[in-house]
Amino acid sequence: QNFEKARETEQSVIFYEQSIAGGFLASLPYERLRVIYTKQKKYEKAIRVCKRYIEVLKMVETFWPQYPNIRQIPKYQEEIKKLSAKIKATK
C-alpha cells in the first residue's frame, strides 16, 4: 500500500501480483489489484485476479472451512459478472 500512496502503481502491481501468485490468504492484494486493473480498464486482468482469489479461498475451505474470507466468494463472483459486462460493452 505504501507504493500506492507514493503513486508508484507499477511497483504496487508487481508486489500484489507476487502476493497472489503465492496464494496469499488475505484479500488486500486481490482487492487492490482488482481496483487498479479496473481503473486502468484492464478488465481481463481484473477478472483473472478475482478468479485467483476464488481459487485460493476454495483451496483453503477444504482444510479451514471457518476461514472468514470464504464468505467473500460471492462478492468476487459478482465482480467477475460486472467486469465481463464492461468487456462486452466495450466491444
PDB file of C-alpha atoms in Angstrom:
ATOM      1  CA  GLN A   1       0.000   0.000   0.000  1.00  0.00           C
ATOM      2  CA  ASN A   2       2.956   2.294   0.554  1.00  0.00           C
ATOM      3  CA  PHE A   3       3.744   2.103  -3.164  1.00  0.00           C
ATOM      4  CA  GLU A   4       0.183   3.117  -3.959  1.00  0.00           C
ATOM      5  CA  LYS A   5       0.313   6.029  -1.551  1.00  0.00           C
ATOM      6  CA  ALA A   6       3.509   7.164  -3.257  1.00  0.00           C
ATOM      7  CA  ARG A   7       1.696   6.847  -6.611  1.00  0.00           C
ATOM      8  CA  GLU A   8       4.029   4.069  -7.698  1.00  0.00           C
ATOM      9  CA  THR A   9       1.296   1.983  -9.254  1.00  0.00           C
ATOM     10  CA  GLU A  10       3.579  -0.280 -11.265  1.00  0.00           C
ATOM     11  CA  GLN A  11       5.568  -1.217  -8.152  1.00  0.00           C
ATOM     12  CA  SER A  12       2.281  -1.877  -6.351  1.00  0.00           C
ATOM     13  CA  VAL A  13       1.116  -4.144  -9.154  1.00  0.00           C
ATOM     14  CA  ILE A  14       4.382  -6.107  -9.085  1.00  0.00           C
ATOM     15  CA  PHE A  15       4.160  -6.579  -5.327  1.00  0.00           C
ATOM     16  CA  TYR A  16       0.478  -7.550  -5.385  1.00  0.00           C
ATOM     17  CA  GLU A  17       0.990  -9.940  -8.313  1.00  0.00           C
ATOM     18  CA  GLN A  18       3.768 -11.687  -6.386  1.00  0.00           C
ATOM     19  CA  SER A  19       1.475 -11.984  -3.372  1.00  0.00           C
ATOM     20  CA  ILE A  20      -1.382 -13.553  -5.288  1.00  0.00           C
ATOM     21  CA  ALA A  21       0.938 -15.887  -7.185  1.00  0.00           C
ATOM     22  CA  GLY A  22       1.948 -17.287  -3.806  1.00  0.00           C
ATOM     23  CA  GLY A  23      -1.673 -17.775  -2.747  1.00  0.00           C
ATOM     24  CA  PHE A  24      -1.736 -15.040  -0.106  1.00  0.00           C
ATOM     25  CA  LEU A  25      -4.837 -15.559   2.047  1.00  0.00           C
ATOM     26  CA  ALA A  26      -5.856 -12.028   2.978  1.00  0.00           C
ATOM     27  CA  SER A  27      -7.971 -10.125   0.469  1.00  0.00           C
ATOM     28  CA  LEU A  28      -5.859  -6.957   0.298  1.00  0.00           C
ATOM     29  CA  PRO A  29      -3.645  -7.759  -2.718  1.00  0.00           C
ATOM     30  CA  TYR A  30      -6.557  -9.206  -4.683  1.00  0.00           C
ATOM     31  CA  GLU A  31      -8.818  -6.275  -3.904  1.00  0.00           C
ATOM     32  CA  ARG A  32      -6.199  -3.647  -4.680  1.00  0.00           C
ATOM     33  CA  LEU A  33      -5.213  -5.333  -7.946  1.00  0.00           C
ATOM     34  CA  ARG A  34      -8.860  -5.604  -8.956  1.00  0.00           C
ATOM     35  CA  VAL A  35      -9.328  -1.897  -8.301  1.00  0.00           C
ATOM     36  CA  ILE A  36      -6.125  -0.879 -10.087  1.00  0.00           C
ATOM     37  CA  TYR A  37      -6.844  -3.003 -13.145  1.00  0.00           C
ATOM     38  CA  THR A  38     -10.455  -1.819 -13.283  1.00  0.00           C
ATOM     39  CA  LYS A  39      -9.374   1.823 -13.158  1.00  0.00           C
ATOM     40  CA  GLN A  40      -6.902   1.088 -15.954  1.00  0.00           C
ATOM     41  CA  LYS A  41      -9.704  -0.608 -17.921  1.00  0.00           C
ATOM     42  CA  LYS A  42      -7.730  -3.863 -17.877  1.00  0.00           C
ATOM     43  CA  TYR A  43     -10.864  -5.875 -17.210  1.00  0.00           C
ATOM     44  CA  GLU A  44      -9.447  -9.250 -18.248  1.00  0.00           C
ATOM     45  CA  LYS A  45      -6.670  -8.866 -15.706  1.00  0.00           C
ATOM     46  CA  ALA A  46      -9.159  -7.838 -13.021  1.00  0.00           C
ATOM     47  CA  ILE A  47     -11.211 -10.952 -13.793  1.00  0.00           C
ATOM     48  CA  ARG A  48      -8.092 -13.116 -13.545  1.00  0.00           C
ATOM     49  CA  VAL A  49      -7.386 -11.658 -10.097  1.00  0.00           C
ATOM     50  CA  CYS A  50     -10.948 -12.347  -8.917  1.00  0.00           C
ATOM     51  CA  LYS A  51     -10.789 -15.918 -10.208  1.00  0.00           C
ATOM     52  CA  ARG A  52      -7.455 -16.438  -8.482  1.00  0.00           C
ATOM     53  CA  TYR A  53      -8.843 -15.327  -5.132  1.00  0.00           C
ATOM     54  CA  ILE A  54     -11.852 -17.608  -5.514  1.00  0.00           C
ATOM     55  CA  GLU A  55      -9.451 -20.454  -6.333  1.00  0.00           C
ATOM     56  CA  VAL A  56      -7.337 -19.727  -3.239  1.00  0.00           C
ATOM     57  CA  LEU A  57     -10.380 -19.469  -0.981  1.00  0.00           C
ATOM     58  CA  LYS A  58     -11.789 -22.757  -2.255  1.00  0.00           C
ATOM     59  CA  MET A  59      -8.458 -24.470  -1.551  1.00  0.00           C
ATOM     60  CA  VAL A  60      -8.436 -23.015   1.963  1.00  0.00           C
ATOM     61  CA  GLU A  61     -12.028 -24.093   2.519  1.00  0.00           C
ATOM     62  CA  THR A  62     -11.022 -27.751   2.180  1.00  0.00           C
ATOM     63  CA  PHE A  63      -8.869 -27.605   5.312  1.00  0.00           C
ATOM     64  CA  TRP A  64     -10.147 -24.468   7.104  1.00  0.00           C
ATOM     65  CA  PRO A  65     -13.895 -24.158   6.435  1.00  0.00           C
ATOM     66  CA  GLN A  66     -14.298 -21.463   9.107  1.00  0.00           C
ATOM     67  CA  TYR A  67     -11.851 -19.056   7.434  1.00  0.00           C
ATOM     68  CA  PRO A  68     -13.832 -15.775   7.427  1.00  0.00           C
ATOM     69  CA  ASN A  69     -12.853 -14.640   3.928  1.00  0.00           C
ATOM     70  CA  ILE A  70     -14.577 -17.650   2.364  1.00  0.00           C
ATOM     71  CA  ARG A  71     -17.746 -15.558   2.664  1.00  0.00           C
ATOM     72  CA  GLN A  72     -16.234 -13.228   0.046  1.00  0.00           C
ATOM     73  CA  ILE A  73     -16.518 -15.787  -2.768  1.00  0.00           C
ATOM     74  CA  PRO A  74     -19.956 -14.488  -3.893  1.00  0.00           C
ATOM     75  CA  LYS A  75     -18.614 -10.926  -3.902  1.00  0.00           C
ATOM     76  CA  TYR A  76     -15.797 -11.871  -6.265  1.00  0.00           C
ATOM     77  CA  GLN A  77     -18.158 -13.911  -8.438  1.00  0.00           C
ATOM     78  CA  GLU A  78     -20.335 -10.808  -8.751  1.00  0.00           C
ATOM     79  CA  GLU A  79     -17.294  -8.694  -9.611  1.00  0.00           C
ATOM     80  CA  ILE A  80     -16.486 -11.124 -12.425  1.00  0.00           C
ATOM     81  CA  LYS A  81     -20.010 -10.631 -13.812  1.00  0.00           C
ATOM     82  CA  LYS A  82     -19.665  -6.836 -13.649  1.00  0.00           C
ATOM     83  CA  LEU A  83     -16.254  -6.872 -15.285  1.00  0.00           C
ATOM     84  CA  SER A  84     -17.458  -9.248 -18.003  1.00  0.00           C
ATOM     85  CA  ALA A  85     -20.304  -6.827 -18.739  1.00  0.00           C
ATOM     86  CA  LYS A  86     -17.785  -3.997 -19.071  1.00  0.00           C
ATOM     87  CA  ILE A  87     -15.806  -6.050 -21.574  1.00  0.00           C
ATOM     88  CA  LYS A  88     -18.941  -6.709 -23.622  1.00  0.00           C
ATOM     89  CA  ALA A  89     -19.878  -3.025 -23.502  1.00  0.00           C
ATOM     90  CA  THR A  90     -16.518  -2.010 -24.968  1.00  0.00           C
ATOM     91  CA  LYS A  91     -16.787  -4.360 -27.968  1.00  0.00           C
TER      92      LYS A  91
END
